[in-house]
Amino acid sequence: MIGPSGAVRVMVATKPVDFRKGAEGLATLVREAMAAIHSAALSMSFAPSGPIA
């Protein structure tokens, strides 16, 4: 397992995310969230709100 360096902040989306948006749609959500956060070392994580089929 490769771990991040100590300078990386990880943010987890706490609201449901529509995974049908695809990679570009999720990237847009990240860009919008990062507009207020000025950090070069930032990682975003998404998880489905319901069961995975």
mmCIF file of C-alpha atoms in Angstrom:
data_model
loop_
_atom_site.group_PDB
_atom_site.id
_atom_site.type_symbol
_atom_site.label_atom_id
_atom_site.label_comp_id
_atom_site.label_asym_id
_atom_site.label_seq_id
_atom_site.Cartn_x
_atom_site.Cartn_y
_atom_site.Cartn_z
ATOM 1 C CA MET A 1 0.000 0.000 0.000
ATOM 2 C CA ILE A 2 1.303 3.434 -0.913
ATOM 3 C CA GLY A 3 0.542 6.071 1.668
ATOM 4 C CA PRO A 4 0.533 9.857 1.317
ATOM 5 C CA SER A 5 3.241 12.035 2.791
ATOM 6 C CA GLY A 6 2.494 13.892 6.009
ATOM 7 C CA ALA A 7 1.588 17.075 4.100
ATOM 8 C CA VAL A 8 -1.478 15.635 2.330
ATOM 9 C CA ARG A 9 -4.948 16.540 3.582
ATOM 10 C CA VAL A 10 -7.742 14.107 2.738
ATOM 11 C CA MET A 11 -11.299 15.363 2.409
ATOM 12 C CA VAL A 12 -14.329 13.068 2.274
ATOM 13 C CA ALA A 13 -17.592 14.129 0.656
ATOM 14 C CA THR A 14 -20.323 13.934 3.298
ATOM 15 C CA LYS A 15 -23.264 14.464 0.944
ATOM 16 C CA PRO A 16 -24.508 11.841 -1.526
ATOM 17 C CA VAL A 17 -22.728 11.959 -4.888
ATOM 18 C CA ASP A 18 -24.287 10.886 -8.189
ATOM 19 C CA PHE A 19 -21.681 8.535 -9.678
ATOM 20 C CA ARG A 20 -23.489 8.668 -13.014
ATOM 21 C CA LYS A 21 -21.730 12.007 -13.511
ATOM 22 C CA GLY A 22 -18.616 10.034 -14.397
ATOM 23 C CA ALA A 23 -15.010 11.069 -13.866
ATOM 24 C CA GLU A 24 -15.456 14.517 -15.431
ATOM 25 C CA GLY A 25 -18.506 15.298 -13.307
ATOM 26 C CA LEU A 26 -16.759 14.215 -10.121
ATOM 27 C CA ALA A 27 -13.668 16.225 -11.108
ATOM 28 C CA THR A 28 -15.919 19.275 -11.484
ATOM 29 C CA LEU A 29 -17.260 18.728 -7.957
ATOM 30 C CA VAL A 30 -13.679 18.584 -6.672
ATOM 31 C CA ARG A 31 -12.704 21.771 -8.538
ATOM 32 C CA GLU A 32 -15.734 23.585 -7.097
ATOM 33 C CA ALA A 33 -14.916 22.395 -3.574
ATOM 34 C CA MET A 34 -11.273 23.400 -3.982
ATOM 35 C CA ALA A 35 -12.191 26.929 -5.098
ATOM 36 C CA ALA A 36 -12.406 27.919 -1.426
ATOM 37 C CA ILE A 37 -9.479 25.746 -0.336
ATOM 38 C CA HIS A 38 -5.975 26.753 -1.368
ATOM 39 C CA SER A 39 -3.868 23.654 -0.771
ATOM 40 C CA ALA A 40 -1.566 21.973 -3.263
ATOM 41 C CA ALA A 41 -1.589 18.728 -1.288
ATOM 42 C CA LEU A 42 -5.257 17.763 -1.232
ATOM 43 C CA SER A 43 -7.024 14.493 -1.946
ATOM 44 C CA MET A 44 -10.787 14.042 -2.313
ATOM 45 C CA SER A 45 -12.641 10.789 -1.679
ATOM 46 C CA PHE A 46 -16.178 9.824 -2.715
ATOM 47 C CA ALA A 47 -18.310 6.879 -1.606
ATOM 48 C CA PRO A 48 -21.788 5.788 -2.713
ATOM 49 C CA SER A 49 -24.565 6.530 -0.241
ATOM 50 C CA GLY A 50 -26.290 3.177 -0.734
ATOM 51 C CA PRO A 51 -25.280 -0.436 -1.182
ATOM 52 C CA ILE A 52 -22.955 -1.337 -4.022
ATOM 53 C CA ALA A 53 -24.573 -3.814 -6.404
#
